[in-house]
PDB file of C-alpha atoms and ligand atoms in Angstrom:
ATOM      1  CA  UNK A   4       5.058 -15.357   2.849  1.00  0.00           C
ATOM      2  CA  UNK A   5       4.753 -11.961   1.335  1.00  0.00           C
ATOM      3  CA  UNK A   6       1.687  -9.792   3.053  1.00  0.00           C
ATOM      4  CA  UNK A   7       0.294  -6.360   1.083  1.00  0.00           C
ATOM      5  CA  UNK A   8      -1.031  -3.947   3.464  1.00  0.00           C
ATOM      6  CA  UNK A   9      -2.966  -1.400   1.468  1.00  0.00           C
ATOM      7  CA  UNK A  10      -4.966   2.062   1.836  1.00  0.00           C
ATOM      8  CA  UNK A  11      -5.644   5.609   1.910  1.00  0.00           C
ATOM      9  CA  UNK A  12      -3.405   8.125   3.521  1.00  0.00           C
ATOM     10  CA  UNK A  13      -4.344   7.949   6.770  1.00  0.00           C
ATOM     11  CA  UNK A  14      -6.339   4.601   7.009  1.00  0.00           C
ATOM     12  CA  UNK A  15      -3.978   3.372   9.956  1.00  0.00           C
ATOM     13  CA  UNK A  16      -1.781   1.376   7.712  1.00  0.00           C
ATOM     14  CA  UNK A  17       1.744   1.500   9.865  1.00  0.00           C
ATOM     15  CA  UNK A  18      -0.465   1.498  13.775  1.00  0.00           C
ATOM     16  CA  UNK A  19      -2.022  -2.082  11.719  1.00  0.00           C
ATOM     17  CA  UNK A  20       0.911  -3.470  10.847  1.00  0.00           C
ATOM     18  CA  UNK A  21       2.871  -2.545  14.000  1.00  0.00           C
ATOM     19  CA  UNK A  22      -0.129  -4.486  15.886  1.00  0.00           C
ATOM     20  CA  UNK A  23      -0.156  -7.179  13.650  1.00  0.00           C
ATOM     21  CA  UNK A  24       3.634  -8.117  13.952  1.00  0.00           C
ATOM     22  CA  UNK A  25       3.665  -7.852  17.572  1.00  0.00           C
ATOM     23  CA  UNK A  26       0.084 -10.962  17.002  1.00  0.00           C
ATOM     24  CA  UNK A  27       2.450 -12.730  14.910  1.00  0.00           C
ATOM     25  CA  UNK A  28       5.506 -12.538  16.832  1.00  0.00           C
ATOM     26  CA  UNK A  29       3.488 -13.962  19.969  1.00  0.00           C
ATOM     27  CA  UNK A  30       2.795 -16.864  18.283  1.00  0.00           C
ATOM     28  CA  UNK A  31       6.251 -17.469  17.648  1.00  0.00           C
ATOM     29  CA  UNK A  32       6.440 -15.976  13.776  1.00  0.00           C
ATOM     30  CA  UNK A  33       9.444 -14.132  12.531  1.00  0.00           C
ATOM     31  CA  UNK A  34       8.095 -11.218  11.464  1.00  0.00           C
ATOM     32  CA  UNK A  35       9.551  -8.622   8.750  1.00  0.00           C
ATOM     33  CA  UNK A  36       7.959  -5.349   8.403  1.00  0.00           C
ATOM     34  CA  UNK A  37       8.902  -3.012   5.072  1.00  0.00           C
ATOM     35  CA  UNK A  38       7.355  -0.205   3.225  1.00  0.00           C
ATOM     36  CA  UNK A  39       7.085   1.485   0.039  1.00  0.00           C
ATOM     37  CA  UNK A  40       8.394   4.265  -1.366  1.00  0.00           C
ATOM     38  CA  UNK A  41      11.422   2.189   0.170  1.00  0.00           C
ATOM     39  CA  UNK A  42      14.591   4.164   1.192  1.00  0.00           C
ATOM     40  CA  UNK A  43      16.543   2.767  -1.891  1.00  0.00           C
ATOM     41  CA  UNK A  44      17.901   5.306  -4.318  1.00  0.00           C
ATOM     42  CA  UNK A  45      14.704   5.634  -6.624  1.00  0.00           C
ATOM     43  CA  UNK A  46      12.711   5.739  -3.177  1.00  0.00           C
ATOM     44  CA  UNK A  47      14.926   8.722  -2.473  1.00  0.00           C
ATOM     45  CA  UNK A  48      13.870  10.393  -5.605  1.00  0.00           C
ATOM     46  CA  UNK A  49      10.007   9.651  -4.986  1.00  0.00           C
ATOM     47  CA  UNK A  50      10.119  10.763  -1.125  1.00  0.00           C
ATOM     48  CA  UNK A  51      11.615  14.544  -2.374  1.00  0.00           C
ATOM     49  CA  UNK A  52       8.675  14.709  -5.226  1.00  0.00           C
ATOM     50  CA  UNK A  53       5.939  13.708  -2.571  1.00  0.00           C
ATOM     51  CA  UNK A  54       7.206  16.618  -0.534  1.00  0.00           C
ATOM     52  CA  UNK A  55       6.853  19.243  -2.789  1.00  0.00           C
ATOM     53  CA  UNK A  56       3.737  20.555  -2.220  1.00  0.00           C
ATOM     54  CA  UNK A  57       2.772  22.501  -5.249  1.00  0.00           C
ATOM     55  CA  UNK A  58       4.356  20.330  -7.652  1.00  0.00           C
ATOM     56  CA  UNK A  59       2.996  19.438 -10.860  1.00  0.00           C
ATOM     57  CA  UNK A  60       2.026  15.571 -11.120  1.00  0.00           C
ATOM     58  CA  UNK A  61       2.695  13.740 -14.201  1.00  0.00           C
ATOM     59  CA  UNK A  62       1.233  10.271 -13.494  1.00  0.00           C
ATOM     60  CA  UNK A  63       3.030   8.185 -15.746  1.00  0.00           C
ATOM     61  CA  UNK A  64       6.087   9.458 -14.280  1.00  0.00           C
ATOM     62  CA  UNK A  65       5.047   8.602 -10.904  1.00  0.00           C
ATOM     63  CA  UNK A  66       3.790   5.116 -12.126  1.00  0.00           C
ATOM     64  CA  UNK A  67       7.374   4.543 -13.551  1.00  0.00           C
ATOM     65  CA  UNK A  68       9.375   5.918 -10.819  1.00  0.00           C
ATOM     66  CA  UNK A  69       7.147   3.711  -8.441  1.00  0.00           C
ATOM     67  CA  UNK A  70       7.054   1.022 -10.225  1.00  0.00           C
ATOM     68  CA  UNK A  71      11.662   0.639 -10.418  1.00  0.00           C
ATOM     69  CA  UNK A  72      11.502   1.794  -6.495  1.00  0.00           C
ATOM     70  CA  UNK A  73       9.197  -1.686  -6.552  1.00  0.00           C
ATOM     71  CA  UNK A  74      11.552  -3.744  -8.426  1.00  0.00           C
ATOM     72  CA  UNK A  75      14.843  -2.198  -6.275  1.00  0.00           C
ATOM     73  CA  UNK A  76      12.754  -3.078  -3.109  1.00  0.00           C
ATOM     74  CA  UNK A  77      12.133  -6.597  -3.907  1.00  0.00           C
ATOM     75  CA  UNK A  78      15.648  -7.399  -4.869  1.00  0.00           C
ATOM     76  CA  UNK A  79      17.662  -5.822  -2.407  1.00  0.00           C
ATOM     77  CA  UNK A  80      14.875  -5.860   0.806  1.00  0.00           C
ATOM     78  CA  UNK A  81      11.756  -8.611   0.139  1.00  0.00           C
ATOM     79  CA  UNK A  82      13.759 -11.488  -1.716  1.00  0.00           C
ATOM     80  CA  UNK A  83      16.625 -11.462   1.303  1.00  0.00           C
ATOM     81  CA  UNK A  84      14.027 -11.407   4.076  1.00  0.00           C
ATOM     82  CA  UNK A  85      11.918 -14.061   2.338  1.00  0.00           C
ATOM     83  CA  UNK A  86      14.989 -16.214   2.336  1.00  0.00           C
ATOM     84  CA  UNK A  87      15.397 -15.866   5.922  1.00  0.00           C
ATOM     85  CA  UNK A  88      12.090 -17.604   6.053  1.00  0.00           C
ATOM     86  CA  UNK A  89       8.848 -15.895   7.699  1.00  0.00           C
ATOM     87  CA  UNK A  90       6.470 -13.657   7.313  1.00  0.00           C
ATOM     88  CA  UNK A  91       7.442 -10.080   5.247  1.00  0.00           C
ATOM     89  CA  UNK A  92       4.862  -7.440   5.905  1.00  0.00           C
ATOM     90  CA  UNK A  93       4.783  -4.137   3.316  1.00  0.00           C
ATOM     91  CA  UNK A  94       3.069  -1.249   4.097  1.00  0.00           C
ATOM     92  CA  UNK A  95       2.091  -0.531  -0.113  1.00  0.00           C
ATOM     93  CA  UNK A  96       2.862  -3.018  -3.047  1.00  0.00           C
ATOM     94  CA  UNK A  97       2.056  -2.844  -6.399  1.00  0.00           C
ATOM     95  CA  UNK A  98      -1.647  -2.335  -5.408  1.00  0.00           C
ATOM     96  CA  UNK A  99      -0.856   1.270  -4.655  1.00  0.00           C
ATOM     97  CA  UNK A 100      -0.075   1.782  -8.314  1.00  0.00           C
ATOM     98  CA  UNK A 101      -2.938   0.429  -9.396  1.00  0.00           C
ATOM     99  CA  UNK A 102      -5.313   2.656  -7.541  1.00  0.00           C
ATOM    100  CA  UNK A 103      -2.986   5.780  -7.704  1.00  0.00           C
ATOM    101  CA  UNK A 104      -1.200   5.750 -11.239  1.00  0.00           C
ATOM    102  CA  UNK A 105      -3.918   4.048 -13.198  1.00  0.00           C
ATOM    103  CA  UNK A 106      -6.137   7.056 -14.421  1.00  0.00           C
ATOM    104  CA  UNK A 107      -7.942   5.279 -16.721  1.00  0.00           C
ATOM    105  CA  UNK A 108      -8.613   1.772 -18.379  1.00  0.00           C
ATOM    106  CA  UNK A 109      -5.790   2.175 -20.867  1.00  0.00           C
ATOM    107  CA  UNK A 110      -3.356   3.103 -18.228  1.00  0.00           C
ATOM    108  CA  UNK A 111      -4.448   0.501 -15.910  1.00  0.00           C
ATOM    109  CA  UNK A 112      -3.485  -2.214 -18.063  1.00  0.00           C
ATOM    110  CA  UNK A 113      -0.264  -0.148 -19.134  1.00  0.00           C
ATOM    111  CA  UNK A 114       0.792   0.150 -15.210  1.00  0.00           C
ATOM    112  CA  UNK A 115      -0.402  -3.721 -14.578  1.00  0.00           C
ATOM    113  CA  UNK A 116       2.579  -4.392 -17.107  1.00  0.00           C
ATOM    114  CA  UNK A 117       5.305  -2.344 -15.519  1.00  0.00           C
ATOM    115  CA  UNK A 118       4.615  -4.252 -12.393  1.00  0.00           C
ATOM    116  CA  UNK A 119       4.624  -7.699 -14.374  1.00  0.00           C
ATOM    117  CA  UNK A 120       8.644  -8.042 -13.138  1.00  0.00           C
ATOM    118  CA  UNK A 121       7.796  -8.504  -9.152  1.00  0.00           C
ATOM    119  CA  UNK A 122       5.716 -11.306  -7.629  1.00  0.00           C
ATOM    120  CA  UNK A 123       1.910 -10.524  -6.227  1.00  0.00           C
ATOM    121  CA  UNK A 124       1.486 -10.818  -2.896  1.00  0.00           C
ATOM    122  CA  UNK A 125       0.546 -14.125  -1.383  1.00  0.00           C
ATOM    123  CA  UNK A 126      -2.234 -12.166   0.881  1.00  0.00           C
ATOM    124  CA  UNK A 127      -2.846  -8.219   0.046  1.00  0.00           C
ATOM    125  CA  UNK A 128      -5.185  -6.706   2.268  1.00  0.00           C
ATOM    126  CA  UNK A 129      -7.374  -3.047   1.827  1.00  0.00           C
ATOM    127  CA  UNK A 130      -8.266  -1.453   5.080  1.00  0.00           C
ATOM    128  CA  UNK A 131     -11.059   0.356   4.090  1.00  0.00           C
ATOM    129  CA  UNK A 132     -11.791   3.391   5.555  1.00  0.00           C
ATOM    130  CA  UNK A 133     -14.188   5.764   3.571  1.00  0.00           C
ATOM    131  CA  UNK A 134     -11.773   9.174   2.116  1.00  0.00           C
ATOM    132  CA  UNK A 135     -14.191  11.552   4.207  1.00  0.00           C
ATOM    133  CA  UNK A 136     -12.857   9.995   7.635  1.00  0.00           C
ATOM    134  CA  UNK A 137      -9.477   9.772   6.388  1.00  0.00           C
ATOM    135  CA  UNK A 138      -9.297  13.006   5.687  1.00  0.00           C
ATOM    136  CA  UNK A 139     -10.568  14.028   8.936  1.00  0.00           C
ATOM    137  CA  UNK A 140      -7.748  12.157  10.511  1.00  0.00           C
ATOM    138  CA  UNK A 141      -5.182  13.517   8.686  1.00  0.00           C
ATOM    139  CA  UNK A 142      -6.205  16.964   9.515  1.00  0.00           C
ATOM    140  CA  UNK A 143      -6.328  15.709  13.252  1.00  0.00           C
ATOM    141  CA  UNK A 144      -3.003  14.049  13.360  1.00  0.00           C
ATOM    142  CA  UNK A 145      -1.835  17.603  11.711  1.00  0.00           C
ATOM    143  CA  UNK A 146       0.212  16.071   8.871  1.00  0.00           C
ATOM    144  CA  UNK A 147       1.282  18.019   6.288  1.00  0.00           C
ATOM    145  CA  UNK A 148      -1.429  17.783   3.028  1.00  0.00           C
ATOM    146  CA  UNK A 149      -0.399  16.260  -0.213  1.00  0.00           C
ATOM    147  CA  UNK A 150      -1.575  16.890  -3.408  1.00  0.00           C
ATOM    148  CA  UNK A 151      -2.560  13.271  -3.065  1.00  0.00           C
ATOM    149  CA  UNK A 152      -4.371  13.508  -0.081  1.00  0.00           C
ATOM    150  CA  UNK A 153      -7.438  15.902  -1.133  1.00  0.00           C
ATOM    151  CA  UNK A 154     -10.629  14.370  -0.821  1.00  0.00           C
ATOM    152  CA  UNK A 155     -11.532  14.253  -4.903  1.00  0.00           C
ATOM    153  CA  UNK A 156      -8.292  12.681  -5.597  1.00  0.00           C
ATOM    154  CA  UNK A 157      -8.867  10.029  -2.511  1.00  0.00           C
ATOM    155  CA  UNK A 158     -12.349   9.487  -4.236  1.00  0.00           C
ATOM    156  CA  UNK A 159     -11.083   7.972  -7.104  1.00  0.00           C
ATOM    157  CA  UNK A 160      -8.219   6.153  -5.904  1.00  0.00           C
ATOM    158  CA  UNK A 161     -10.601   5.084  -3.099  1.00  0.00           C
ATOM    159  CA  UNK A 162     -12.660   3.182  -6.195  1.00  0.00           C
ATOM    160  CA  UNK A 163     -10.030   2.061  -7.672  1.00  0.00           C
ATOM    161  CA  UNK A 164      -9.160  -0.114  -4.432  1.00  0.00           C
ATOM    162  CA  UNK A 165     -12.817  -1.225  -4.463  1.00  0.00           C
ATOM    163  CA  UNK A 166     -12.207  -2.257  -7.845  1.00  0.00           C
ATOM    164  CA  UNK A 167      -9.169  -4.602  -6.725  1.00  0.00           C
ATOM    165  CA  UNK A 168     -11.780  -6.464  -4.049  1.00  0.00           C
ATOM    166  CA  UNK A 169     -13.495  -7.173  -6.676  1.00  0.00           C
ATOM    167  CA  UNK A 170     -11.453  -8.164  -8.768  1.00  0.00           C
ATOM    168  CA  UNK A 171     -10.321 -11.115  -6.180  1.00  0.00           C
ATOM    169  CA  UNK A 172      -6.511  -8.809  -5.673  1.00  0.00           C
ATOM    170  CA  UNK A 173      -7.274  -7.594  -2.599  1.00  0.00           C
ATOM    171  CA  UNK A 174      -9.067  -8.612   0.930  1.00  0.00           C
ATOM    172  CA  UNK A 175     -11.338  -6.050   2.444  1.00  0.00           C
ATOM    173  CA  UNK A 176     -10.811  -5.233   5.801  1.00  0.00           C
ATOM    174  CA  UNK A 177     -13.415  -2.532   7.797  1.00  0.00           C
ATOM    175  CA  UNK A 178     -10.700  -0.157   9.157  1.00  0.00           C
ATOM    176  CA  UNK A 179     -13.222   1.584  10.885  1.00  0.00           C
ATOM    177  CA  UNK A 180     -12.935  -1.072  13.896  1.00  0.00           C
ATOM    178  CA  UNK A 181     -10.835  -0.605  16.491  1.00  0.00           C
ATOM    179  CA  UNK A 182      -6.985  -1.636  15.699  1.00  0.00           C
ATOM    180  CA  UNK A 183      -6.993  -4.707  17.959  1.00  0.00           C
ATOM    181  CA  UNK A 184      -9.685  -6.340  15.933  1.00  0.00           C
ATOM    182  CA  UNK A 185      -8.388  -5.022  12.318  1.00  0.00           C
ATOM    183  CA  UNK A 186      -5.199  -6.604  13.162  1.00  0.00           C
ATOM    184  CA  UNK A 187      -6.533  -9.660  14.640  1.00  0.00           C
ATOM    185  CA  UNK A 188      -9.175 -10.435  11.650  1.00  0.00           C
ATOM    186  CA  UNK A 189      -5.437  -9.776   9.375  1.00  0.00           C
ATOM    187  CA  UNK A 190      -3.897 -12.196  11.516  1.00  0.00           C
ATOM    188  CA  UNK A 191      -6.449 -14.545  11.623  1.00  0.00           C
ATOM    189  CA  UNK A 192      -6.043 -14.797   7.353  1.00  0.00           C
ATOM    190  CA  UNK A 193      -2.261 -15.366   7.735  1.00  0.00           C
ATOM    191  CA  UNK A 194      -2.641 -17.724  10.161  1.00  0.00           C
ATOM    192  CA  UNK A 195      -5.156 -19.854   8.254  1.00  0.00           C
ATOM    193  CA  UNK A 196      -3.211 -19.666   5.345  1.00  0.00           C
ATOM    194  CA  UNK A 197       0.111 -20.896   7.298  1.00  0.00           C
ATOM    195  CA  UNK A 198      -1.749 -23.648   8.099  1.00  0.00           C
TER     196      UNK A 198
HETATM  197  P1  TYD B   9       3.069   6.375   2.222  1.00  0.00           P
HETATM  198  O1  TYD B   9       4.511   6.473   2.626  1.00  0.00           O
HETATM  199  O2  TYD B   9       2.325   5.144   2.494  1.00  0.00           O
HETATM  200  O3  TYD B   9       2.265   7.572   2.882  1.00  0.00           O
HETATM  201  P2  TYD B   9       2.231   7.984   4.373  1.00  0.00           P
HETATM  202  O4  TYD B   9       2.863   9.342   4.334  1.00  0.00           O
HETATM  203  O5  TYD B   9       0.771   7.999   4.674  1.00  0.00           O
HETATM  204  O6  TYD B   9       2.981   6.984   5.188  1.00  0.00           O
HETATM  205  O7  TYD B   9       2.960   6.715   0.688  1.00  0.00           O
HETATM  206  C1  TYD B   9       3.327   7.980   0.204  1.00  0.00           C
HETATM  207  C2  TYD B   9       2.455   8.345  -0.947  1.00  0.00           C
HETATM  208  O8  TYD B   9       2.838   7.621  -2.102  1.00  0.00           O
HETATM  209  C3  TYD B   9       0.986   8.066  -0.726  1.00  0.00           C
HETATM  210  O9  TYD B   9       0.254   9.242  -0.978  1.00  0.00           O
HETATM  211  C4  TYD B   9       0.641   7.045  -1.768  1.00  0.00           C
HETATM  212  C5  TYD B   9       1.699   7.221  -2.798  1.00  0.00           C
HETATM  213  N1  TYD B   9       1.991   6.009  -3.601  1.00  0.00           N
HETATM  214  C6  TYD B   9       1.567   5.972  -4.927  1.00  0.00           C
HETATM  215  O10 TYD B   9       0.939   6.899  -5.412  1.00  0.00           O
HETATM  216  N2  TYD B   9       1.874   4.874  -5.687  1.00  0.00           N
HETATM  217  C7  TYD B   9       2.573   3.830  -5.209  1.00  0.00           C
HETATM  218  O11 TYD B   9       2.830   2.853  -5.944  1.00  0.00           O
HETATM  219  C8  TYD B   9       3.018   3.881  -3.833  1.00  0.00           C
HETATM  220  C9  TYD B   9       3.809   2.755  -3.263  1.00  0.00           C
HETATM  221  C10 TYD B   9       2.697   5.004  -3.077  1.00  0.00           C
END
């Protein structure tokens, strides 16, 4: 089973998933945990651009560089831990290119189709916490700022998430709770769907 864990920059995404693996794994699961922009040689290429900090973005670029990372990632890392059998948790999936490349309608539908070539997810969640308080925890944890990470640009990609619960892609999760019971009411979905 593949599970999507999506969100803003600094919405707790890897303290989640590290909680929720260690739910599953108590209950016997065998749990894989992955991320994207992957370490593979296109990630590579993504992970210097994100830390430039004054670069200049060209968003079809990005969608295109993220979306081959993507296809690298589930070739060489999703399809081989799937085989093992159990449970293959990624922190970012396609989702993330929807609500970060897709600037507007035309481009949404363009991105959709360079993400056509890798499975959805058979659970994607959003942990939705609002771009105000993310911000103010990625000041606190002192991480460096992206150009992705300022508030206006978190706005938008922030509705473009909400967009994807609506749309049926993604299930919301209030990641203003405490972790235990974000990653409980995440593993409470993958158990019910297990069953
Ligand atoms: P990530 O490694 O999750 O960030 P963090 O540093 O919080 O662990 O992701 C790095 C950045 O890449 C993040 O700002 C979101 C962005 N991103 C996209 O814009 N599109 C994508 O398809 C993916 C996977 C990530």
């Amino acid at each position: 089973m593949l599970v999507a864990i999506e969100g803003l920059d600094g919405s707790g995404k890897s303290t989640i998933i590290k909680a929720l693996s260690k739910i599953l794994r108590k209950r016997g699961l065998n749990v894989f945990i992955t991320s994207e922009p992957t370490d593979g040689p296109i990630g590579k290429i993504i992970k210097q651009y994100l830390a430039k900090e004054n670069r200049s973005r060209d968003i079809r670029m990005e969608a295109l560089l993220f979306a081959a990372d993507r296809i690298w990632h589930v070739n060489n890392v999703i399809k081989p831990m799937l085989e093992k059998g159990g449970i293959v948790i990624t922190d970012r999936y396609k989702y993330s290119s929807l609500a970060y490349q897709a600037m507007s309608s035309k481009d949404e539908k363009w991105v959709e189709e360079i993400n056509k070539f890798v499975p959805e997810a058979n659970l994607a969640f959003f942990i939705d916490v609002t771009p105000e308080n993310c911000i103010k925890r990625l000041n606190l944890s002192k991480r460096k700022k992206s150009i992705m990470e300022n508030l206006k640009n978190l706005k938008k990609v922030y509705e473009r998430y909400l967009k994807l619960v609506k749309r049926g892609k993604l299930i919301r999760i209030n990641g203003e709770k405490d972790v235990q019971s974000i990653s409980g009411e995440i593993a409470w979905f993958i158990l019910e769907k297990l069953s």
